[in-house]
Short mmCIF file of C-alpha atoms in Angstrom, two decimals:
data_model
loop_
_atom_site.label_atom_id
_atom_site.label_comp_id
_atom_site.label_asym_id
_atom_site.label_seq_id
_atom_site.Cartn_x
_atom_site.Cartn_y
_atom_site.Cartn_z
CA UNK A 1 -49.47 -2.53 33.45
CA UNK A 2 -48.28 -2.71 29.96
CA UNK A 3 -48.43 -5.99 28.00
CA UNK A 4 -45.60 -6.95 25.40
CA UNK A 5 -46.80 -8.69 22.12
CA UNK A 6 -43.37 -10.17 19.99
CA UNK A 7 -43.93 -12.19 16.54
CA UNK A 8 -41.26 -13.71 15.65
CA UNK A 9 -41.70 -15.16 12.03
CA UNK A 10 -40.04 -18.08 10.30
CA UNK A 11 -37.05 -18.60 8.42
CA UNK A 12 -36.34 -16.67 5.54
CA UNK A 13 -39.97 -14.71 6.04
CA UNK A 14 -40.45 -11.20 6.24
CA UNK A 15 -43.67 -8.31 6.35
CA UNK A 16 -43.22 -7.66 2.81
CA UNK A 17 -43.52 -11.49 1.54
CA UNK A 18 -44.10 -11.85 -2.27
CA UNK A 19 -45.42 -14.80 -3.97
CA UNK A 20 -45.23 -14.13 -8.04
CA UNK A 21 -45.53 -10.97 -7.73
CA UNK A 22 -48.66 -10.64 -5.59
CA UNK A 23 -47.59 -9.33 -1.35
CA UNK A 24 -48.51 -12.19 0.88
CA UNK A 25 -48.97 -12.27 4.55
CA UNK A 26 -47.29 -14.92 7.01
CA UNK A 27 -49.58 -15.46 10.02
CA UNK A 28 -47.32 -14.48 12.01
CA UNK A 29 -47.72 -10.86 10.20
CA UNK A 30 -51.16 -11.41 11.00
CA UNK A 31 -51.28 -12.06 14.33
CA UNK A 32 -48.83 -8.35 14.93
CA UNK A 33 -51.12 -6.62 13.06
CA UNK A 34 -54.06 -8.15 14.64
CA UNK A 35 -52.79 -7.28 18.31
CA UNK A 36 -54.18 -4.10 19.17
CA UNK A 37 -52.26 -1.31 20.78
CA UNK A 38 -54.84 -1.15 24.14
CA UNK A 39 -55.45 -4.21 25.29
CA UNK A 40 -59.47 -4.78 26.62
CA UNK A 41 -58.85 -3.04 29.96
CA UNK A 42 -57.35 0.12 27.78
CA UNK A 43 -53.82 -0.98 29.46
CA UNK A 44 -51.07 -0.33 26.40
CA UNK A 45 -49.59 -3.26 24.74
CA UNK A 46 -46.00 -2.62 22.98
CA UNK A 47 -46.22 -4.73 19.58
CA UNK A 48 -42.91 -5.99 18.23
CA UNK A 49 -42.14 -7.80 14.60
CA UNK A 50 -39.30 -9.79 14.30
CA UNK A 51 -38.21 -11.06 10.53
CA UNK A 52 -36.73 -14.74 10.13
CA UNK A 53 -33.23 -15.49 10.35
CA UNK A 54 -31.75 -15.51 7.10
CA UNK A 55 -33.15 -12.60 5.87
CA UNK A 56 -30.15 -9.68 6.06
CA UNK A 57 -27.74 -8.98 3.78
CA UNK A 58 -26.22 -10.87 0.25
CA UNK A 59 -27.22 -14.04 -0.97
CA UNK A 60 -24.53 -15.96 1.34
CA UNK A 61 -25.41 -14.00 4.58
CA UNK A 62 -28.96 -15.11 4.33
CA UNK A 63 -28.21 -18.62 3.64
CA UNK A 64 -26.20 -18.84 6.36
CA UNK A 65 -28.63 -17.22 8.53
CA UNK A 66 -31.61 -19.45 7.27
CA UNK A 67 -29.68 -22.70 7.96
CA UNK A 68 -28.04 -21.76 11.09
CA UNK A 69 -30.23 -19.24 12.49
CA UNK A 70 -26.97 -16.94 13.03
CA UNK A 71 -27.55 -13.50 13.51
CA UNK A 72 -30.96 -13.95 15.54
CA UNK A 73 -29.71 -13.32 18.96
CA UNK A 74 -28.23 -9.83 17.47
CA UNK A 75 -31.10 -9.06 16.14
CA UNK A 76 -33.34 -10.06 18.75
CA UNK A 77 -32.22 -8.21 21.35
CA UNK A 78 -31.26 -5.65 19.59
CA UNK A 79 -35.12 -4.90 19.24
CA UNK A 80 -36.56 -5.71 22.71
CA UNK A 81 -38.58 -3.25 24.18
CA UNK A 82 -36.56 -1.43 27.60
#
């Protein structure tokens, strides 16, 4: 049996997050990294980050992206796991 972990964080947010300068970590990067690759019976678990919308491309793309949430359904599946 295999077990499929998928963060999806929130608009605009991504795994390399700065605030002034300094990286921070959304919880949803947390909870990814937190979620072990064997799971407690030693069954594998496939991991999968997604960045918020609005997060791609110029300054337009990812406004349109953060207030629409186009682009996630590309990207989304895109990424799954077969």
């Amino acid at each position: 049996m295999k077990n499929i972990v998928i963060c999806c964080d929130g608009t605009w947010n991504t795994s390399n997050d700065l605030d002034n300068g300094v990286p921070v970590s959304t919880n949803v990067v947390r909870l990814y990294n937190a979620a072990a690759e064997l799971d407690s019976h030693g069954n594998s678990q496939h991991r999968y980050y997604h960045p918020g919308v609005g997060t791609d491309g110029s300054w337009w793309n990812k406004a349109i992206g953060g207030g629409t949430g186009q682009g996630f359904n590309k990207k989304y599946y895109e990424r799954l796991p077969r």
